[in-house]
Amino acid sequence: MFKSGTIYSNFTPLVKAPVIGYRISGDDVLNILKIITKKNFSKYHSLVQIVKIYKKDESILDECSVVYFKSPKSFTGEDVCEIFLHGSPLIASQFEQLLKDLKVPGLRLAKNGEFSYRSVLNSKNSLKQAKAINGIISNESFSGLEYNKRVLFEGDIVSGLVPLREEVINLFSEITASIDFVDDEHFNFNQIKKKIRKFFNNCNNLLHKSRTNIEQKNICRIMLVGPVNVGKSTLFNKIIDKDRAIVTDIKGTTRDILSNEFIINNKKFEIFDTAGQRSKQSKIEKYGYKKAQKVSKMIDHFFVLIDKNTKKSDILVLLKDFMINQNYSLIETKSDIYKYNSHNIKINYCLDRDKIYQKLKLSSIYHKYVKNNQKKTDFNLEEIDLLARILEYEHDLVNENDILIIAQQMRNILDDFSYEFGYINNEDVYDRVFSKFCIGK
Ligand SMILES: Nc1nc2c(ncn2[C@@H]2O[C@H](COP(=O)(O)OP(=O)(O)O)[C@@H](O)[C@H]2O)c(=O)[nH]1
Ligand SMILES: [Mg+2]
């Protein structure tokens, strides 16, 4: 993957937003900044500068903040600059065109992950830390987030795999040495086999512990159901704070099922909007309604939305269709135009988002379905996969009596660890053989 050259890429999505950010990394950063801003950045390491960016015809492309990081004190270890354009995809495309028109030899769009890759090559991050950045962004869970942050800020050492990695290097060194020094009394085949069994026992224990920690339920799933036009999509948009679902007063606008995750007060939810229930459904609506019924099996809690026009019998049909028992709240909508005299929750679209959260009692609903004992974890999902992969060797290795085959299999396990921690080479191994077993002293 690695090719030299100066690389650039947007680091925010190219969508309408307050800012769109670009990062450039490589030997030509100062040169590029000089051409596009007419300013020499060499003395401005790590300082925000507000500058104009000029197009080829000298007109102004944008006025924006730029930060320059002098090598090696940058994310990649190379010269880097970060440019915060006004968040217009049109400006972003003009900016990319400007970079292309510079015709700087080797200047090109970065490949996926190339900035992180360069940071590893230049020893700014370990392989594991680069992966942790990905883990932080990927929103696995709050415990996963805390773990990945510890890896990034404190280093590989916090990983629960570290003791196993040490164990496997020691074991492989011992096996290698036993092959090369067959007559040495240090190496007893039965001892080695005992250590192999112990190694796999440790793997099994760790896998069990980490799985129970990480697979704890940490999300509460809520579904909005109700008659057509009652205001489900309006509430859905309000809750996720996006104009994502189409809201109209034409009956049957929401024909498929939409879902979105949202987080409030460290609590993660997924909310589902559904097609409304009515006697005359179109074919696509019927399909959407059926799909929602299927998904309803994984739902923790339902908000059954009703208004003045909803009959008791409609509610009973909904409860039956979605197999709802006690796990629902009745919510009366459009309280700005209708007067209700019940104890049900009442909402309307004029309420702000926080007020809606409060009225819907989202916090207590969460605690009803999600246990609040998220444990600290020393693993992420990828590391758990690695443990499971290593355990696939267990049966063959424990039953193998040919030391050469055992050595080969252990090398395979070492290589699996290399994907997590960077390559473990034969020198690491031989260092231990000689220092630990005092051979040839
Ligand atoms: N007055 C009033 N109208 C609302 C309220 N919530 C939704 N509506 C309107 O009711 C219509 C149907 O809303 P929609 O969210 O599409 O209903 P859905 O079919 O249940 O998804 C739209 O015209 C909304 O603007 C509300 O609180 N007050
Ligand atoms: Mg709808």
Coordinates of C-alpha atoms and ligand atoms in Angstrom, one line a residue:
M1 CA 0.0 0.0 0.0
F2 CA 2.7 2.4 1.0
K3 CA 3.9 4.8 -1.8
S4 CA 5.7 8.0 -1.1
G5 CA 4.3 11.3 -2.2
T6 CA 2.2 13.9 -0.6
I7 CA -1.4 12.8 0.1
Y8 CA -4.6 14.6 0.9
S9 CA -8.1 13.7 1.9
N10 CA -11.2 15.1 3.5
F11 CA -11.6 14.0 7.1
T12 CA -15.2 15.1 7.5
P13 CA -18.0 13.8 5.2
L14 CA -18.5 15.9 2.0
V15 CA -21.9 17.0 2.9
K16 CA -23.5 20.4 3.7
A17 CA -22.2 21.2 7.3
P18 CA -20.6 24.0 9.2
V19 CA -17.1 22.9 8.1
I20 CA -15.5 20.4 5.8
G21 CA -12.0 19.4 6.8
Y22 CA -9.0 18.4 4.6
R23 CA -5.7 16.9 5.8
I24 CA -2.6 17.0 3.6
S25 CA 0.5 15.0 4.6
G26 CA 4.0 14.7 3.1
D27 CA 7.1 16.6 2.0
D28 CA 5.2 19.1 -0.2
V29 CA 2.9 20.5 2.5
L30 CA 4.8 23.8 3.0
N31 CA 5.1 24.3 -0.7
I32 CA 1.4 23.7 -1.4
L33 CA 0.4 26.1 1.4
K34 CA 2.7 28.7 0.0
I35 CA 1.0 28.5 -3.4
I36 CA -2.6 28.3 -2.3
T37 CA -2.4 30.8 0.6
K38 CA 0.5 33.0 -0.5
K39 CA 1.8 32.6 3.1
N40 CA 4.9 30.9 4.5
F41 CA 3.8 28.5 7.2
S42 CA 7.2 27.3 8.3
K43 CA 7.2 29.3 11.5
Y44 CA 3.6 28.5 12.5
H45 CA 3.9 25.0 13.8
S46 CA 0.6 24.0 15.5
L47 CA -0.9 27.5 15.4
V48 CA -4.3 28.2 13.8
Q49 CA -4.1 30.7 11.0
I50 CA -7.0 32.4 9.3
V51 CA -6.0 32.7 5.7
K52 CA -7.5 33.2 2.2
I53 CA -7.1 30.3 -0.2
Y54 CA -6.7 31.5 -3.8
K55 CA -7.8 29.8 -7.0
K56 CA -5.6 29.6 -10.0
D57 CA -7.1 32.8 -11.5
E58 CA -6.3 34.6 -8.2
S59 CA -9.9 34.8 -7.1
I60 CA -10.6 33.7 -3.5
L61 CA -11.8 30.2 -3.1
D62 CA -12.5 30.5 0.6
E63 CA -11.3 32.2 3.8
C64 CA -10.7 29.6 6.5
S65 CA -8.6 28.3 9.3
V66 CA -5.4 26.3 8.6
V67 CA -3.1 24.5 11.0
Y68 CA 0.4 23.4 10.0
F69 CA 2.2 20.6 12.0
K70 CA 5.9 20.4 11.4
S71 CA 7.5 16.9 11.0
P72 CA 7.9 14.9 13.2
K73 CA 5.4 16.5 15.5
S74 CA 2.3 15.6 13.6
F75 CA -0.2 12.7 13.4
T76 CA 1.7 11.0 10.6
G77 CA 5.2 12.1 11.6
E78 CA 5.4 14.0 8.2
D79 CA 4.7 17.6 7.5
V80 CA 0.9 17.9 7.8
C81 CA -1.7 20.6 7.4
E82 CA -5.4 20.6 8.3
I83 CA -7.7 23.0 6.4
F84 CA -11.2 23.8 7.6
L85 CA -13.2 25.0 4.7
H86 CA -16.7 26.4 4.9
G87 CA -18.9 23.3 4.8
S88 CA -20.1 23.4 1.2
P89 CA -19.5 20.4 -1.0
L90 CA -19.1 22.9 -3.9
I91 CA -16.2 24.6 -2.1
A92 CA -14.7 21.2 -1.3
S93 CA -14.8 20.1 -5.0
Q94 CA -13.2 23.4 -6.1
F95 CA -10.5 22.9 -3.4
E96 CA -9.8 19.4 -4.7
Q97 CA -9.6 20.7 -8.3
L98 CA -7.2 23.4 -7.1
L99 CA -4.9 20.7 -5.6
K100 CA -5.0 18.7 -8.8
D101 CA -4.3 21.8 -10.9
L102 CA -1.1 22.5 -8.9
K103 CA 0.5 19.5 -10.7
V104 CA 2.8 18.9 -7.7
P105 CA 4.6 15.6 -8.6
G106 CA 3.3 12.8 -6.4
L107 CA 0.4 14.8 -4.9
R108 CA -2.6 12.5 -4.8
L109 CA -5.7 11.5 -2.9
A110 CA -4.9 9.3 0.1
K111 CA -6.1 5.7 0.1
N112 CA -8.4 4.5 2.9
G113 CA -6.4 4.4 6.2
E114 CA -3.2 5.8 4.6
F115 CA -2.7 8.6 7.2
S116 CA -2.9 6.1 10.0
Y117 CA -0.7 3.7 8.1
R118 CA 2.0 6.4 7.7
S119 CA 1.7 7.1 11.5
V120 CA 2.5 3.5 12.2
L121 CA 5.4 3.4 9.7
N122 CA 6.9 6.5 11.3
S123 CA 6.4 5.1 14.8
K124 CA 3.9 7.7 15.8
N125 CA 1.4 5.0 16.7
S126 CA 1.7 1.3 17.2
L127 CA -0.4 -0.9 14.9
K128 CA -2.7 -1.5 17.9
Q129 CA -3.1 2.3 18.5
A130 CA -4.0 2.9 14.9
K131 CA -6.7 0.2 15.1
A132 CA -7.9 1.8 18.4
I133 CA -8.5 5.0 16.6
N134 CA -10.8 3.1 14.3
G135 CA -12.4 1.4 17.3
I136 CA -13.1 4.8 18.9
I137 CA -14.9 6.1 15.8
S138 CA -16.9 2.9 15.2
N139 CA -19.2 3.3 18.3
E140 CA -19.1 -0.3 19.4
S141 CA -20.2 0.4 23.0
F142 CA -19.3 2.7 25.9
S143 CA -17.1 0.1 27.4
G144 CA -15.5 -0.5 24.0
L145 CA -14.9 3.2 23.6
E146 CA -13.2 3.4 27.0
Y147 CA -11.0 0.5 26.2
N148 CA -9.9 1.8 22.8
K149 CA -9.2 5.2 24.4
R150 CA -6.9 3.5 26.9
V151 CA -5.0 1.7 24.1
L152 CA -4.6 5.0 22.3
F153 CA -3.5 7.1 25.2
E154 CA -1.6 4.5 27.3
G155 CA -0.3 2.1 24.6
D156 CA -0.6 -1.6 23.7
I157 CA 0.2 -2.7 27.3
V158 CA -3.5 -2.2 28.4
S159 CA -4.6 -5.0 26.1
G160 CA -5.8 -8.2 27.8
L161 CA -3.9 -10.1 25.0
V162 CA -0.4 -8.9 26.2
P163 CA 0.2 -11.7 28.7
L164 CA -0.8 -14.3 26.1
R165 CA 1.5 -12.7 23.5
E166 CA 4.3 -13.0 26.0
E167 CA 3.4 -16.6 26.7
V168 CA 3.3 -17.6 23.1
I169 CA 6.7 -16.0 22.3
N170 CA 8.2 -17.7 25.3
L171 CA 6.7 -21.0 24.3
F172 CA 7.8 -20.7 20.7
S173 CA 11.3 -19.8 21.7
E174 CA 11.5 -22.8 24.0
I175 CA 10.2 -25.1 21.2
T176 CA 12.6 -23.7 18.7
A177 CA 15.5 -24.1 21.1
S178 CA 14.5 -27.6 21.9
I179 CA 14.7 -28.5 18.2
D180 CA 18.1 -26.9 17.8
F181 CA 19.5 -28.3 21.0
V182 CA 17.9 -31.7 21.3
D183 CA 20.4 -33.0 23.8
D184 CA 20.1 -30.2 26.2
E185 CA 18.5 -31.3 29.5
H186 CA 16.7 -27.9 29.7
F187 CA 14.2 -29.1 27.2
N188 CA 11.7 -31.7 28.2
F189 CA 9.0 -32.5 25.7
N190 CA 6.4 -33.3 28.4
Q191 CA 7.1 -29.9 30.0
I192 CA 6.5 -28.2 26.7
K193 CA 3.2 -30.0 26.1
K194 CA 2.1 -29.1 29.6
K195 CA 2.8 -25.4 28.9
I196 CA 0.9 -25.7 25.6
R197 CA -2.1 -27.0 27.5
K198 CA -1.8 -24.2 30.0
F199 CA -1.6 -21.6 27.2
F200 CA -4.9 -22.8 25.7
N201 CA -6.5 -22.9 29.1
N202 CA -5.6 -19.3 29.6
C203 CA -7.0 -18.5 26.1
N204 CA -10.3 -20.2 27.0
N205 CA -10.6 -18.4 30.3
L206 CA -9.9 -15.0 28.7
L207 CA -12.3 -15.7 25.9
H208 CA -15.1 -16.6 28.3
K209 CA -14.5 -13.6 30.5
S210 CA -14.2 -11.1 27.6
R211 CA -17.3 -12.4 25.9
T212 CA -19.5 -12.1 28.9
N213 CA -18.3 -8.5 29.4
I214 CA -18.6 -7.4 25.8
E215 CA -21.8 -9.1 24.9
Q216 CA -23.8 -7.4 27.7
K217 CA -26.8 -5.8 26.2
N218 CA -26.1 -2.0 26.0
I219 CA -28.9 -0.8 23.7
C220 CA -32.6 -0.2 24.2
R221 CA -34.8 -0.7 21.2
I222 CA -38.0 1.2 20.9
M223 CA -40.6 1.0 18.1
L224 CA -43.2 3.6 17.2
V225 CA -46.5 2.1 16.2
G226 CA -49.9 3.6 15.7
P227 CA -52.6 4.5 13.2
V228 CA -51.7 6.3 10.0
N229 CA -51.2 10.1 10.3
V230 CA -51.0 10.1 14.1
G231 CA -47.6 11.7 14.1
K232 CA -45.1 8.7 14.3
S233 CA -42.6 10.0 11.7
T234 CA -42.8 13.5 13.2
L235 CA -41.9 12.1 16.6
F236 CA -39.2 9.9 15.1
N237 CA -37.5 12.9 13.5
K238 CA -37.8 14.9 16.6
I239 CA -36.1 12.1 18.7
I240 CA -33.2 11.5 16.3
D241 CA -33.0 15.2 15.6
K242 CA -32.9 14.8 11.8
D243 CA -35.4 15.3 9.0
R244 CA -34.8 11.8 8.1
A245 CA -38.3 10.3 7.7
I246 CA -40.6 11.9 5.2
V247 CA -43.5 13.6 7.1
T248 CA -46.6 14.6 5.1
D249 CA -50.3 14.7 5.7
I250 CA -50.9 12.2 2.9
K251 CA -51.9 8.9 4.5
G252 CA -49.4 6.1 4.1
T253 CA -46.3 8.2 3.5
T254 CA -44.1 5.9 5.6
R255 CA -44.3 2.7 3.8
D256 CA -41.1 1.0 4.9
I257 CA -39.5 0.6 8.3
L258 CA -36.8 3.2 9.3
S259 CA -34.4 2.9 12.2
N260 CA -31.8 5.1 13.8
E261 CA -29.5 5.0 16.8
F262 CA -29.3 7.9 19.2
I263 CA -27.6 8.5 22.5
I264 CA -28.7 10.5 25.4
N265 CA -27.0 10.7 28.8
N266 CA -24.6 7.9 27.9
K267 CA -27.5 5.7 27.0
K268 CA -27.8 4.1 23.6
F269 CA -31.1 3.6 21.9
E270 CA -32.3 2.4 18.5
I271 CA -35.7 3.7 17.4
F272 CA -37.9 2.3 14.7
D273 CA -40.5 4.2 12.7
T274 CA -43.2 2.1 11.1
A275 CA -45.8 2.3 8.4
G276 CA -49.1 3.2 10.0
Q277 CA -52.0 0.8 10.5
R278 CA -55.2 1.4 8.6
S279 CA -57.7 -0.8 7.0
K280 CA -57.0 0.3 3.4
Q281 CA -53.2 -0.2 3.0
S282 CA -51.5 -0.1 -0.3
K283 CA -49.4 -3.2 -1.4
I284 CA -46.1 -1.6 -0.4
E285 CA -47.6 -0.3 2.9
K286 CA -48.8 -3.8 3.7
Y287 CA -45.3 -5.1 3.0
G288 CA -43.8 -2.4 5.3
Y289 CA -46.3 -3.2 8.0
K290 CA -45.5 -6.9 7.8
K291 CA -41.8 -6.2 8.0
A292 CA -42.3 -4.0 11.1
Q293 CA -44.2 -6.9 12.7
K294 CA -41.3 -9.2 12.1
V295 CA -38.7 -6.7 13.6
S296 CA -41.0 -6.2 16.6
K297 CA -39.6 -9.5 18.1
M298 CA -36.4 -7.7 19.0
I299 CA -38.0 -4.6 20.4
D300 CA -37.8 -3.8 24.1
H301 CA -40.5 -1.2 24.4
F302 CA -43.2 0.2 22.2
F303 CA -44.6 3.7 22.0
V304 CA -48.2 3.3 20.9
L305 CA -49.2 6.7 19.4
I306 CA -52.9 7.6 19.4
D307 CA -55.0 10.7 18.9
K308 CA -58.6 11.8 19.2
N309 CA -59.6 9.7 16.2
T310 CA -58.2 6.4 17.6
K311 CA -60.7 3.9 18.8
K312 CA -60.1 1.4 21.6
S313 CA -60.4 -1.4 19.0
D314 CA -57.6 0.1 16.9
I315 CA -55.3 0.0 20.0
L316 CA -56.2 -3.7 20.5
V317 CA -55.4 -4.5 16.9
L318 CA -52.0 -2.8 17.3
L319 CA -51.2 -4.6 20.5
K320 CA -52.1 -7.9 18.9
D321 CA -50.3 -7.3 15.6
F322 CA -47.0 -6.4 17.2
M323 CA -47.3 -9.0 20.0
I324 CA -47.1 -6.3 22.7
N325 CA -47.7 -7.3 26.3
Q326 CA -47.0 -4.9 29.1
N327 CA -44.0 -3.3 27.4
Y328 CA -45.6 -0.2 26.0
S329 CA -46.5 3.4 26.7
L330 CA -49.7 5.0 25.3
I331 CA -48.9 8.4 23.9
E332 CA -51.4 11.0 22.8
T333 CA -50.2 13.2 20.0
K334 CA -51.1 16.6 18.6
S335 CA -51.9 18.0 22.1
D336 CA -51.6 21.4 20.6
I337 CA -54.9 20.9 18.8
Y338 CA -56.7 18.2 20.8
K339 CA -57.8 18.4 24.4
Y340 CA -57.4 15.0 26.2
N341 CA -58.6 14.1 29.7
S342 CA -56.5 11.0 30.4
H343 CA -53.4 10.2 32.4
N344 CA -51.5 9.1 29.2
I345 CA -48.4 11.0 28.1
K346 CA -49.3 13.9 25.8
I347 CA -47.0 15.4 23.2
N348 CA -47.1 17.7 20.3
Y349 CA -44.6 18.8 17.7
C350 CA -44.0 22.2 19.2
L351 CA -42.2 20.7 22.2
D352 CA -38.4 20.8 22.0
R353 CA -36.3 17.6 21.9
D354 CA -35.3 17.6 25.6
K355 CA -38.9 18.1 26.7
I356 CA -40.0 15.1 24.5
Y357 CA -37.2 12.9 26.1
Q358 CA -38.4 13.8 29.5
K359 CA -42.1 13.3 28.8
L360 CA -41.4 9.9 27.2
K361 CA -39.4 8.9 30.3
L362 CA -36.6 7.5 28.1
S363 CA -34.1 7.2 31.0
S364 CA -36.3 5.0 33.1
I365 CA -37.4 2.9 30.1
Y366 CA -33.7 2.3 29.4
H367 CA -33.0 1.1 32.9
K368 CA -35.9 -1.3 32.7
Y369 CA -34.4 -3.2 29.8
V370 CA -30.6 -2.6 30.1
K371 CA -28.8 -3.6 33.3
N372 CA -26.6 -0.8 34.5
N373 CA -23.5 -2.8 35.3
Q374 CA -21.3 -2.3 32.2
K375 CA -18.0 -3.9 33.1
K376 CA -14.6 -2.5 32.2
T377 CA -13.2 -4.6 29.3
D378 CA -9.6 -5.3 28.3
F379 CA -10.6 -6.4 24.8
N380 CA -12.3 -5.2 21.7
L381 CA -14.3 -7.3 19.3
E382 CA -11.3 -7.9 16.9
E383 CA -9.2 -9.2 19.8
I384 CA -12.0 -11.6 20.8
D385 CA -12.1 -12.9 17.2
L386 CA -8.4 -13.4 17.5
L387 CA -8.7 -15.4 20.7
A388 CA -11.4 -17.6 19.0
R389 CA -9.1 -18.1 16.0
I390 CA -6.2 -19.2 18.2
L391 CA -8.4 -21.7 20.0
E392 CA -9.0 -23.4 16.7
Y393 CA -5.5 -24.7 16.9
E394 CA -6.1 -26.2 20.4
H395 CA -7.3 -29.7 19.4
D396 CA -4.5 -30.4 16.9
L397 CA -1.7 -28.9 19.0
V398 CA -2.6 -30.7 22.2
N399 CA -2.7 -34.0 20.4
E400 CA 0.4 -33.5 18.3
N401 CA 3.6 -35.3 19.2
D402 CA 5.9 -34.2 16.4
I403 CA 7.8 -31.2 17.7
L404 CA 8.4 -29.9 14.1
I405 CA 4.7 -29.7 13.4
I406 CA 4.1 -28.2 16.8
A407 CA 6.7 -25.5 16.0
Q408 CA 5.0 -24.7 12.7
Q409 CA 1.6 -24.4 14.3
M410 CA 3.0 -22.1 17.0
R411 CA 4.6 -20.0 14.4
N412 CA 1.1 -19.6 12.8
I413 CA -0.3 -18.5 16.2
L414 CA 2.6 -16.0 16.5
D415 CA 1.6 -14.7 13.0
D416 CA -2.0 -14.2 14.2
F417 CA -0.7 -12.1 17.0
S418 CA 1.4 -10.1 14.6
Y419 CA -1.8 -8.8 13.0
E420 CA -2.6 -7.2 16.3
F421 CA 0.7 -6.1 17.6
G422 CA 2.9 -5.8 14.6
Y423 CA 5.3 -8.4 13.2
I424 CA 7.0 -10.7 15.7
N425 CA 10.2 -11.7 14.0
N426 CA 12.7 -14.5 14.5
E427 CA 15.1 -12.1 16.2
D428 CA 12.6 -11.4 19.0
V429 CA 12.3 -15.1 19.4
Y430 CA 16.1 -15.9 19.3
D431 CA 16.8 -13.1 21.7
R432 CA 14.7 -15.0 24.2
V433 CA 16.2 -18.4 23.3
F434 CA 19.7 -17.2 24.1
S435 CA 18.9 -15.0 27.1
K436 CA 16.5 -17.3 28.8
F437 CA 18.0 -20.6 28.3
C438 CA 21.7 -19.6 28.6
I439 CA 22.7 -21.6 25.5
G440 CA 26.2 -21.3 24.3
K441 CA 27.4 -19.1 27.2
Ligands
LIG1 N1 -51.0 20.0 14.9 C1 -50.1 18.9 14.9 N2 -49.9 18.2 13.8 C2 -49.0 17.2 13.8 C3 -48.3 16.9 15.0 N3 -47.5 15.8 14.8 C4 -47.7 15.5 13.5 N4 -48.6 16.4 12.9 C5 -49.0 16.4 11.5 O1 -49.7 15.2 11.2 C6 -49.5 14.7 9.9 C7 -49.0 13.3 9.9 O2 -47.8 13.2 10.6 P1 -46.8 12.0 10.3 O3 -45.7 12.2 11.3 O4 -46.4 11.8 8.9 O5 -47.7 10.8 10.8 P2 -47.5 9.2 10.7 O6 -48.3 8.7 9.6 O7 -47.9 8.6 12.0 O8 -46.0 8.9 10.5 C8 -48.4 15.7 9.3 O9 -49.1 16.7 8.6 C9 -47.8 16.3 10.6 O10 -47.4 17.6 10.3 C10 -48.6 17.7 16.2 O11 -48.1 17.5 17.3 N5 -49.5 18.7 16.1
MG2 MG -45.0 8.0 8.9

